[in-house]
Tab-separated table of C-alpha atoms in Angstrom:
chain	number	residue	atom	x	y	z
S	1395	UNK	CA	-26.913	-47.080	45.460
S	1396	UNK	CA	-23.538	-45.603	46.470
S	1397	UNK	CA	-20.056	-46.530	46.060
S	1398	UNK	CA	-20.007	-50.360	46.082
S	1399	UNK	CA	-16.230	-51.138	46.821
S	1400	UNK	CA	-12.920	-49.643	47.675
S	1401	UNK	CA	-10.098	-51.235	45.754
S	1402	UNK	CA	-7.222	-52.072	47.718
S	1403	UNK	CA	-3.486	-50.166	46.087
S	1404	UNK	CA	-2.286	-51.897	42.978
S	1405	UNK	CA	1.494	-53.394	42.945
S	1406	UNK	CA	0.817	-52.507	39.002
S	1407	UNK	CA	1.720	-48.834	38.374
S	1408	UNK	CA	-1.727	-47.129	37.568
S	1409	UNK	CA	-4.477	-48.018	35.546
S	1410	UNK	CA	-2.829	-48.421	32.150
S	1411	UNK	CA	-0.236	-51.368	33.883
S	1412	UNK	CA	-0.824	-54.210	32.104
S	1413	UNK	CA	-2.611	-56.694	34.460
S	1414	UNK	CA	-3.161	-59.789	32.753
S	1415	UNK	CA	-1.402	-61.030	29.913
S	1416	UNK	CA	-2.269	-64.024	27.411
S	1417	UNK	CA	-0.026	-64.674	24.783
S	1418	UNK	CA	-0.548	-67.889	22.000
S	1419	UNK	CA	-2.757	-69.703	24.349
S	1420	UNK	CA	-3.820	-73.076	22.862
S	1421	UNK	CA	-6.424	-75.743	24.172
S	1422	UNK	CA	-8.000	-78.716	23.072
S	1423	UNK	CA	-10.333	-81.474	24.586
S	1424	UNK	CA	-9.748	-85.418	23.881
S	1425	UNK	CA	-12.888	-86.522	22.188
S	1426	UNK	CA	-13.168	-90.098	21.822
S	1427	UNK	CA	-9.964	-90.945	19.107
S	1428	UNK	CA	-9.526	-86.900	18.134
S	1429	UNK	CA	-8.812	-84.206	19.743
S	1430	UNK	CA	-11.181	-80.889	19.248
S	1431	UNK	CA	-9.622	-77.909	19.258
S	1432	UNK	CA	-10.957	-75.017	20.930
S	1433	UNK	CA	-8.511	-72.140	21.401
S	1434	UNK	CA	-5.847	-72.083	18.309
S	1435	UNK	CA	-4.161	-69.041	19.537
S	1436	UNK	CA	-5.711	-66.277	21.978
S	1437	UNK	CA	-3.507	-63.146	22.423
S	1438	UNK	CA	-5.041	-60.890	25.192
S	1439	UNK	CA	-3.853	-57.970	27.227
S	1440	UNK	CA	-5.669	-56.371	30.086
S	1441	UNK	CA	-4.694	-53.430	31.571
S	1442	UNK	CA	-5.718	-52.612	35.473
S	1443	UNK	CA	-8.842	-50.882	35.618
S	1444	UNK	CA	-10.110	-52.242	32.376
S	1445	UNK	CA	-13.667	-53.429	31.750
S	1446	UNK	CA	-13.647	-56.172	28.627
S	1447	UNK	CA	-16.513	-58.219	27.308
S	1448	UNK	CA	-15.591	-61.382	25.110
S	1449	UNK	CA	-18.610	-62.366	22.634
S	1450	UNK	CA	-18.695	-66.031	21.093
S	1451	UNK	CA	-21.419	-68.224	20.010
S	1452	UNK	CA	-22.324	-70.834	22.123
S	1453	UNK	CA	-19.475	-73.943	21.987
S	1454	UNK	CA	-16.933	-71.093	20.815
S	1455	UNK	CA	-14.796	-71.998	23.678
S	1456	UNK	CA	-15.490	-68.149	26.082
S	1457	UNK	CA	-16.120	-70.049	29.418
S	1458	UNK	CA	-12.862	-71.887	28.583
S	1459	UNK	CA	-11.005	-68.792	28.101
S	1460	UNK	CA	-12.272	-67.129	31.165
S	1461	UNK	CA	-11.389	-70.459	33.373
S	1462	UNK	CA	-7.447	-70.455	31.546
S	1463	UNK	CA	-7.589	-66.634	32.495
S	1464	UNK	CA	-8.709	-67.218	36.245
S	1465	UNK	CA	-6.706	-70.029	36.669
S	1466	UNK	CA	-9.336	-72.646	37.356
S	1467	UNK	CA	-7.957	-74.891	34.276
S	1468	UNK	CA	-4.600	-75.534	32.293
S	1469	UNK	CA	-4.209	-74.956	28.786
S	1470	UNK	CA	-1.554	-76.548	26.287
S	1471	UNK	CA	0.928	-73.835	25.290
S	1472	UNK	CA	1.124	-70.371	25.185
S	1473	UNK	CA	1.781	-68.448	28.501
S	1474	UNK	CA	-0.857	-66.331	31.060
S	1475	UNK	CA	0.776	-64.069	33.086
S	1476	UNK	CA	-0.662	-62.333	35.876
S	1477	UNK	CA	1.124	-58.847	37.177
S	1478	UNK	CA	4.191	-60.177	35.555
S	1479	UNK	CA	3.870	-63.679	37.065
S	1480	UNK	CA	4.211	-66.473	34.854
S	1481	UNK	CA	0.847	-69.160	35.528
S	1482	UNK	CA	2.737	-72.057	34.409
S	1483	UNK	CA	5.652	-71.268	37.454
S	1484	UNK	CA	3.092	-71.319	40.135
S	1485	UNK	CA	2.174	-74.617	41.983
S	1486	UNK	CA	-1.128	-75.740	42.745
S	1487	UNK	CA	-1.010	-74.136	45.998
S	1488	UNK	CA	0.053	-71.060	44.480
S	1489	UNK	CA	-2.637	-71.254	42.190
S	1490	UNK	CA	-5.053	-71.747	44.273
S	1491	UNK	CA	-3.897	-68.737	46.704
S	1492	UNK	CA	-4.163	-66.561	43.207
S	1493	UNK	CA	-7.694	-67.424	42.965
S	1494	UNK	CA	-8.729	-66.706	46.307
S	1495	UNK	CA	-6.421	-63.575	46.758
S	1496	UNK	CA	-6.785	-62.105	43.198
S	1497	UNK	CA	-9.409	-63.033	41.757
S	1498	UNK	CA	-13.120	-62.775	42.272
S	1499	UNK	CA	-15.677	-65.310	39.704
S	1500	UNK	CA	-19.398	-64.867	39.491
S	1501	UNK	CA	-20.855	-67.530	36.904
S	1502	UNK	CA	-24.439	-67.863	35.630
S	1503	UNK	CA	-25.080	-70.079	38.077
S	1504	UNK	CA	-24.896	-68.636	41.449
S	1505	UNK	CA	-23.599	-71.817	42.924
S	1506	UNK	CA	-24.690	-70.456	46.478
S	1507	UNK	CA	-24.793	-72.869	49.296
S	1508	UNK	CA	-28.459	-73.686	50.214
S	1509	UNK	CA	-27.829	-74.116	53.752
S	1510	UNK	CA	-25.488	-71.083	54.122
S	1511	UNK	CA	-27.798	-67.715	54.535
S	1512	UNK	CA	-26.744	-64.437	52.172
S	1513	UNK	CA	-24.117	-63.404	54.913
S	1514	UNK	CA	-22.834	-66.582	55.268
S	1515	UNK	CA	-22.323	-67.625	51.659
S	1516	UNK	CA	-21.052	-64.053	51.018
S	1517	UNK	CA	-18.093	-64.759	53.786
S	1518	UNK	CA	-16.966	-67.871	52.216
S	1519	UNK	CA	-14.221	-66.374	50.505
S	1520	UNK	CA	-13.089	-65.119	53.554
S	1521	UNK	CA	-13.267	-68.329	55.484
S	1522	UNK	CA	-11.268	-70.637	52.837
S	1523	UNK	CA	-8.272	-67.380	52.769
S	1524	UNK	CA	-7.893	-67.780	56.391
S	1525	UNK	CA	-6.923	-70.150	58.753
S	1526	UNK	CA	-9.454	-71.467	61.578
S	1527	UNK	CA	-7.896	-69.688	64.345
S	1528	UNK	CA	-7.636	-66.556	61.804
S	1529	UNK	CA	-10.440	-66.078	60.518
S	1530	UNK	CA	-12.074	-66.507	64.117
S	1531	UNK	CA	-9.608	-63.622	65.311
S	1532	UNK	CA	-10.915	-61.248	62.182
S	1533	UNK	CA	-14.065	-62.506	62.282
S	1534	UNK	CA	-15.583	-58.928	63.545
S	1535	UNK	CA	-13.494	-56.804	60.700
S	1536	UNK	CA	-14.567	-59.527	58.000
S	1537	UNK	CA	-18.180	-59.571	59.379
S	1538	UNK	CA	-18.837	-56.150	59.131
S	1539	UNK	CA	-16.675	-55.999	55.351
S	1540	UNK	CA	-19.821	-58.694	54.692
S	1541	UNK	CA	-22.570	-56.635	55.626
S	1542	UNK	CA	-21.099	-53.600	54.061
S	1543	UNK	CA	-21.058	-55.139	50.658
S	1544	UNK	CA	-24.588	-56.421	50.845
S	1545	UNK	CA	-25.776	-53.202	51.980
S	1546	UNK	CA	-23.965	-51.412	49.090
S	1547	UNK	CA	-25.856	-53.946	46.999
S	1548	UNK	CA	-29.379	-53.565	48.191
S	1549	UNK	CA	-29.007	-56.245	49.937
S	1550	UNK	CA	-29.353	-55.145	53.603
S	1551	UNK	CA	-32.652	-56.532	54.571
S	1552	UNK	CA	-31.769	-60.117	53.297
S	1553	UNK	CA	-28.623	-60.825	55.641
S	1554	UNK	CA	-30.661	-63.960	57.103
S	1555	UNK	CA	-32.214	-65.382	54.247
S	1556	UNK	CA	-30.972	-68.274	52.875
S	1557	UNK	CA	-30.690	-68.689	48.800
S	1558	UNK	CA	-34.057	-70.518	48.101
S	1559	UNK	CA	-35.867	-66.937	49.935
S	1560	UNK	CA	-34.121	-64.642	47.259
S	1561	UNK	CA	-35.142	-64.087	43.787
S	1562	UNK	CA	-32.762	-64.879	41.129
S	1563	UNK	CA	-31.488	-61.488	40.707
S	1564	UNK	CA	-30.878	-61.255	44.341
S	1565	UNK	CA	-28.611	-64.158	44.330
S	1566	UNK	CA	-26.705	-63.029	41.377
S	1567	UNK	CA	-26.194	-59.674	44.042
S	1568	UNK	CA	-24.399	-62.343	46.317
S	1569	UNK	CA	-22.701	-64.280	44.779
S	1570	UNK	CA	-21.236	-60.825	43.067
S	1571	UNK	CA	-20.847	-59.935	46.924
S	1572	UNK	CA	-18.896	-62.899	47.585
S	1573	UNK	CA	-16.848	-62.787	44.334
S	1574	UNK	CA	-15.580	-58.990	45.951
S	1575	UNK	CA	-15.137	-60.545	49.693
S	1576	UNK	CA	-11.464	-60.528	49.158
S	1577	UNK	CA	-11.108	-57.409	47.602
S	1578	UNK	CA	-9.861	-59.013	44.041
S	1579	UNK	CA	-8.024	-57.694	40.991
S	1580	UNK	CA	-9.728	-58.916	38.488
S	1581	UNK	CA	-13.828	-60.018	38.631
S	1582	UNK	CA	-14.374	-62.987	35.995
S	1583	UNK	CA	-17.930	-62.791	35.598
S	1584	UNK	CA	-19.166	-65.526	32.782
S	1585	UNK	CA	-22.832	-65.104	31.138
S	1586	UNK	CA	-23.850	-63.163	34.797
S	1587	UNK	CA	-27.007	-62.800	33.114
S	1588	UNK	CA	-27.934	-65.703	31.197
S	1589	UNK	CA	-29.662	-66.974	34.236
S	1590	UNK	CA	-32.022	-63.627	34.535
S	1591	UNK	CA	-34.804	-62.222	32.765
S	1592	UNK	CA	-33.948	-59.661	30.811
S	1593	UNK	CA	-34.836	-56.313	33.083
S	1594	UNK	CA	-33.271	-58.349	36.133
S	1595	UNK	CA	-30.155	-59.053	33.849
S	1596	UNK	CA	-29.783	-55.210	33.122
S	1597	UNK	CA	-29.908	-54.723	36.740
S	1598	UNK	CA	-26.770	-56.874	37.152
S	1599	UNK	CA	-24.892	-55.182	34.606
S	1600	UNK	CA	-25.562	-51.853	36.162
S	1601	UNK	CA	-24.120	-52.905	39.570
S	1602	UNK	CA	-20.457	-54.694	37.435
S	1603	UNK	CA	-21.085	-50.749	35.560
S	1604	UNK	CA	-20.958	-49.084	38.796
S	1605	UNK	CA	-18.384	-51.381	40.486
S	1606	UNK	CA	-16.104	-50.796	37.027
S	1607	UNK	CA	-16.728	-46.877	37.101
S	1608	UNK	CA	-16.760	-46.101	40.778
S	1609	UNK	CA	-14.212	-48.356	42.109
S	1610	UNK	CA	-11.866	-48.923	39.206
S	1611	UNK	CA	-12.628	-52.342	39.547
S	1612	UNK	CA	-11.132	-55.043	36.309
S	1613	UNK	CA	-13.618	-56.788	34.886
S	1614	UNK	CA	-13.448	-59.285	32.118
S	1615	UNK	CA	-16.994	-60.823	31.335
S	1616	UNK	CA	-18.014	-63.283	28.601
S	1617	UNK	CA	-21.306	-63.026	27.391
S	1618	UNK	CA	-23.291	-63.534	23.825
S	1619	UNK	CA	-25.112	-60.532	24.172
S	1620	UNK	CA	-23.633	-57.442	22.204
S	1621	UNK	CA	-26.248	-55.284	24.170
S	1622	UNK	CA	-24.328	-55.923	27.433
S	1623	UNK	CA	-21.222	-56.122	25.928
S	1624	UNK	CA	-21.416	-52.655	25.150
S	1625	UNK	CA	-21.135	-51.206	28.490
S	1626	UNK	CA	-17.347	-52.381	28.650
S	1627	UNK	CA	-14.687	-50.365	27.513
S	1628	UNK	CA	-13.822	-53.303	24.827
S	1629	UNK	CA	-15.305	-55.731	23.141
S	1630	UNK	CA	-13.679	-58.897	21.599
S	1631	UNK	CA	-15.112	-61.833	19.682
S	1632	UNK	CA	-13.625	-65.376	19.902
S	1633	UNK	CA	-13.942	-66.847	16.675
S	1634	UNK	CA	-12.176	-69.960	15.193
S	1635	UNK	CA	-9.987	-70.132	18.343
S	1636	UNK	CA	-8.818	-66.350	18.386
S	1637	UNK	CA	-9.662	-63.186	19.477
S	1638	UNK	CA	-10.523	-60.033	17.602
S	1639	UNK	CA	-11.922	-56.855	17.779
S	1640	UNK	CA	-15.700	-56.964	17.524
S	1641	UNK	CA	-17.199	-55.397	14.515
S	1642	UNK	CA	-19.411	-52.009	14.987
């Protein structure tokens, strides 16, 4: 497999720009006359370019972090700041338009829609960034962007098959294609193999390896496997609410 994506210039100045910023995050779910607290104080920095893997048992709060960091849920204090942006400053709409724009998420569960085929559900990004009469107008351009991915991730002869066809490695593949539909910043991927056998889950990590390598592409991945982990350039452990540096 060749190159797998082209990322588009950075407003960030190079690959050592800080990217992402958390600083004293803080969370904590109501749970029945308590409240449990899951992140005490997360301090994180990401720099464009970077490839991080975040290791916590299971309940340590990791899938939390990574939805504060992508903006899919609020926290309670502290600050996350995207290229300098302040989260807590944007509206929902704004929000929303980060996620779509910015970001790219590939979970353990593919969440593909069964009626959708592989190109379809791999242009879905495109379709919710664009207007009707929009995305009809670019439809060619963002077709072809579409097949390209899925090509570029041995996906070529599976354009028409719908999600129930594939195998579940091969719908990891798209729903990785459909996390880069919009060219993102940053690729949240959380437990990406958790869902896989073990051989198919090494496949997967190849293809974020390549996309990190060949196309510069930031990746912050949560996973509780210090095997995978160690293809990132960092690894951190959330313990007792905070991140450190994992220990060799």
């Amino acid at each position: 497999m060749s190159r797998l994506a082209e990322q588009p210039a950075s407003s960030s100045a190079g690959r050592d720009a800080l990217l992402l910023v958390a600083s004293g995050v803080r969370k904590s779910y109501r749970m029945g006359d308590s409240d449990l607290q899951v992140l005490r104080r997360v301090d994180l920095s990401v720099k464009a370019g970077e490839f991080i893997a975040i290791e916590g048992r299971s309940g340590s709060g990791k899938s939390t972090l990574l939805h504060i960091l992508g903006a899919l849920e609020s926290y309670d204090a502290g600050s996350v700041s995207f290229d300098g942006q302040d989260f807590s400053r944007f509206s929902s709409a704004q929000r929303s338009a980060l996620r779509n724009r910015q970001f790219g998420f590939v979970f353990q569960f593919y969440y593909l829609l069964p009626e959708l085929n592989v190109l379809e559900n791999t242009m879905l990004a495109a379709m919710v960034e664009h207007s009707w009469l929009s995305f009809h107008a670019s439809k060619g351009s963002l077709k072809r962007h579409a097949v390209d991915l899925l090509k570029r991730l041995g996906l070529e002869e599976r354009l028409r098959h719908r999600p129930q066809q594939l195998s579940g490695g091969e719908r990891q593949r798209v729903a990785i294609a459909r996390a880069l539909m919009n060219q993102p910043r940053v690729l949240f991927a959380d437990e990406p193999t958790g869902n896989l056998d073990f051989d198919t889950g090494r496949q997967i990590m190849n293809v974020l390896e390549r996309l990190h390598r060949q196309a510069n592409q930031t990746i912050i991945m949560v996973t509780h496997d210090r095997s995978l982990a160690r293809q990132a350039d960092r690894i951190l452990v959330l313990k007792n609410g905070a991140l450190e540096p994992a220990q060799a």
